[in-house]
């Protein structure tokens, strides 16, 4: 919704076997607030957009070849570190890693990269500032759970840490001004899609 408010066309394609984003939807595709949601084989998608977010658990080289940018979203558990290792091994196209729900137990994203995964490619991403951390937050967790039951809504109380990571990644992907991104995010948090360009 933030990218849509920056006047980009956005598609969210869920290629996972469970298609989690479509729990309450009977059809394979639908639009919500001018964002197109698609379920199924990404190769069968017959629309174009500025950004297509592909959610998938099975990552093959052919999948990476379709993507301009690849971000892994993980928690800091050992099992997820093995998942990231596999992504790096399969393709050196990873642009960043987002570690979610990081707790105060000392096992941070930085620790996982340096001491568990120990891959030179990922360590370089860390040094460049492309390994992001979002601290565990009760409100973010509440949104995550409610989305699985109620679908998409507004995110007025999204944590500051989550918001900062969204702004950093949007700035990197779009090269838009930070103040425009912040305005777009503010409207998205309220569940609003701006009909006109905020860049004018």
Coordinates of C-alpha atoms in Angstrom, one line a residue:
X1 CA 0.0 0.0 0.0
X2 CA 2.9 2.3 0.7
X3 CA 4.3 1.7 -2.9
X4 CA 0.8 2.1 -4.3
X5 CA 0.7 5.5 -2.6
X6 CA 3.9 6.4 -4.4
X7 CA 2.0 5.7 -7.6
X8 CA 3.5 2.4 -8.5
X9 CA 1.4 -0.5 -9.7
X10 CA 1.8 -3.5 -7.3
X11 CA 1.0 -7.2 -7.6
X12 CA 1.2 -9.6 -4.7
X13 CA 1.6 -13.2 -6.1
X14 CA 1.4 -16.0 -3.6
X15 CA 3.0 -19.1 -5.1
X16 CA 3.2 -21.1 -1.9
X17 CA 1.3 -24.4 -1.7
X18 CA -1.0 -23.1 1.1
X19 CA -1.5 -19.7 -0.6
X20 CA -1.9 -18.1 2.9
X21 CA -3.0 -14.7 1.7
X22 CA -6.0 -16.1 0.0
X23 CA -7.5 -17.9 3.0
X24 CA -10.9 -16.1 2.7
X25 CA -10.9 -15.8 -1.1
X26 CA -12.5 -18.4 -3.4
X27 CA -11.0 -16.9 -6.6
X28 CA -7.4 -17.2 -7.7
X29 CA -7.1 -13.4 -8.1
X30 CA -8.7 -10.3 -6.9
X31 CA -8.0 -6.6 -6.2
X32 CA -7.9 -4.9 -2.9
X33 CA -7.5 -1.1 -2.8
X34 CA -6.0 -1.0 -6.3
X35 CA -3.5 -3.7 -5.5
X36 CA -3.8 -6.9 -7.5
X37 CA -3.5 -10.3 -5.6
X38 CA -2.7 -13.4 -7.5
X39 CA -2.6 -17.1 -6.5
X40 CA -0.8 -19.8 -8.5
X41 CA 2.1 -20.3 -10.9
X42 CA 4.0 -17.1 -11.4
X43 CA 4.8 -18.0 -15.0
X44 CA 1.0 -17.9 -15.7
X45 CA 0.6 -14.4 -14.5
X46 CA -0.6 -12.3 -17.4
X47 CA -0.3 -8.8 -15.9
X48 CA 2.5 -6.3 -15.6
X49 CA 3.3 -4.0 -12.7
X50 CA 6.1 -1.8 -11.4
X51 CA 6.5 -4.2 -8.4
X52 CA 5.5 -7.8 -8.2
X53 CA 6.0 -9.3 -4.7
X54 CA 6.4 -13.1 -5.1
X55 CA 5.9 -15.1 -1.9
X56 CA 7.4 -18.6 -2.2
X57 CA 8.9 -21.2 0.0
X58 CA 10.4 -23.3 -2.9
X59 CA 13.1 -21.3 -4.4
X60 CA 14.9 -22.5 -7.6
X61 CA 17.3 -20.8 -9.9
X62 CA 14.6 -20.2 -12.5
X63 CA 12.7 -18.3 -9.8
X64 CA 15.6 -16.1 -9.0
X65 CA 16.1 -15.4 -12.7
X66 CA 12.6 -13.8 -12.8
X67 CA 13.4 -11.4 -10.0
X68 CA 15.1 -8.0 -10.0
X69 CA 15.4 -8.0 -6.2
X70 CA 15.2 -10.9 -3.7
X71 CA 14.7 -10.3 0.0
X72 CA 14.6 -13.1 2.5
X73 CA 12.3 -12.6 5.5
X74 CA 13.3 -14.7 8.5
X75 CA 13.2 -14.9 12.3
X76 CA 16.4 -15.6 14.2
X77 CA 15.7 -19.3 14.8
X78 CA 18.3 -21.9 13.8
X79 CA 15.8 -23.5 11.3
X80 CA 15.4 -20.2 9.4
X81 CA 19.2 -19.7 9.3
X82 CA 19.4 -23.0 7.4
X83 CA 16.7 -21.7 5.0
X84 CA 18.7 -18.6 4.3
X85 CA 21.9 -20.7 3.7
X86 CA 20.0 -22.6 1.0
X87 CA 18.9 -19.3 -0.6
X88 CA 22.4 -18.1 -0.7
X89 CA 23.7 -21.4 -2.0
X90 CA 21.1 -21.5 -4.8
X91 CA 21.6 -17.9 -5.9
X92 CA 23.9 -15.0 -5.2
X93 CA 21.1 -12.6 -6.0
X94 CA 19.9 -11.9 -2.5
X95 CA 19.6 -8.2 -1.9
X96 CA 18.8 -8.2 1.7
X97 CA 17.5 -10.2 4.7
X98 CA 14.8 -8.9 7.1
X99 CA 15.0 -10.6 10.5
X100 CA 11.6 -10.3 12.2
X101 CA 10.6 -10.7 15.8
X102 CA 14.1 -10.3 17.1
X103 CA 14.1 -10.6 20.9
X104 CA 16.5 -9.5 23.6
X105 CA 18.1 -12.9 24.1
X106 CA 21.3 -11.9 22.3
X107 CA 20.5 -13.9 19.1
X108 CA 20.2 -10.9 16.8
X109 CA 20.3 -10.9 13.0
X110 CA 23.9 -9.7 13.1
X111 CA 24.8 -12.7 15.4
X112 CA 23.0 -15.2 13.1
X113 CA 24.9 -13.8 10.0
X114 CA 28.3 -13.7 11.7
X115 CA 28.3 -16.8 13.9
X116 CA 25.6 -19.2 12.5
X117 CA 25.4 -18.7 8.7
X118 CA 29.0 -17.4 8.3
X119 CA 28.7 -16.8 4.6
X120 CA 30.9 -14.1 3.0
X121 CA 28.2 -12.9 0.7
X122 CA 25.8 -12.3 3.5
X123 CA 28.5 -10.7 5.7
X124 CA 29.0 -8.2 2.9
X125 CA 25.3 -7.5 2.8
X126 CA 25.5 -6.9 6.6
X127 CA 28.4 -4.5 6.2
X128 CA 26.5 -2.5 3.5
X129 CA 23.5 -2.2 5.9
X130 CA 21.2 -4.6 3.9
X131 CA 20.5 -6.9 6.8
X132 CA 17.5 -5.4 8.6
X133 CA 16.2 -6.2 12.1
X134 CA 12.7 -5.7 13.4
X135 CA 12.4 -6.1 17.2
X136 CA 9.7 -8.3 18.5
X137 CA 6.6 -6.2 19.2
X138 CA 3.3 -7.2 20.6
X139 CA 1.3 -4.9 18.3
X140 CA 3.1 -6.2 15.2
X141 CA 2.4 -9.7 16.3
X142 CA -1.3 -8.9 16.9
X143 CA -1.5 -7.6 13.3
X144 CA 0.2 -10.7 11.9
X145 CA -2.2 -13.0 13.7
X146 CA -5.4 -10.9 12.9
X147 CA -4.4 -10.8 9.2
X148 CA -4.6 -14.6 9.0
X149 CA -8.2 -14.5 10.2
X150 CA -9.6 -11.2 9.1
X151 CA -7.6 -10.2 6.0
X152 CA -6.0 -6.9 5.4
X153 CA -6.9 -3.9 7.5
X154 CA -5.2 -0.7 8.6
X155 CA -2.0 -0.7 10.6
X156 CA -2.2 2.6 12.5
X157 CA -0.1 1.3 15.4
X158 CA 2.6 -0.5 13.4
X159 CA 5.8 -0.4 15.5
X160 CA 8.5 2.3 14.8
X161 CA 11.1 -0.4 14.1
X162 CA 8.9 -2.0 11.4
X163 CA 8.1 1.4 9.9
X164 CA 11.8 2.3 9.7
X165 CA 12.7 -0.9 7.9
X166 CA 9.8 -0.4 5.4
X167 CA 11.1 3.1 4.7
X168 CA 14.7 2.0 4.2
X169 CA 13.7 -0.7 1.7
X170 CA 11.3 1.5 -0.1
X171 CA 14.0 4.2 -0.5
X172 CA 16.4 1.6 -1.9
X173 CA 13.8 0.1 -4.3
X174 CA 12.3 3.4 -5.6
X175 CA 14.9 6.1 -4.9
X176 CA 12.0 8.3 -3.8
X177 CA 12.6 11.1 -1.3
X178 CA 12.3 9.9 2.3
X179 CA 9.6 12.5 3.1
X180 CA 7.4 11.2 0.2
X181 CA 7.9 7.6 1.4
X182 CA 7.0 8.6 5.0
X183 CA 3.8 10.3 3.7
X184 CA 2.9 7.3 1.6
X185 CA 3.5 5.0 4.6
X186 CA 1.4 7.2 6.9
X187 CA -1.6 6.9 4.5
X188 CA -1.0 3.2 4.2
X189 CA -1.0 2.8 8.0
X190 CA -4.5 4.3 8.0
X191 CA -5.6 1.9 5.3
X192 CA -5.8 4.7 2.7
X193 CA -4.8 4.6 -1.0
X194 CA -4.0 8.1 -2.4
X195 CA -5.8 8.6 -5.7
X196 CA -3.4 11.4 -6.8
X197 CA 0.3 11.6 -6.9
X198 CA 1.9 12.8 -3.6
X199 CA 5.0 13.7 -5.6
X200 CA 3.2 16.6 -7.3

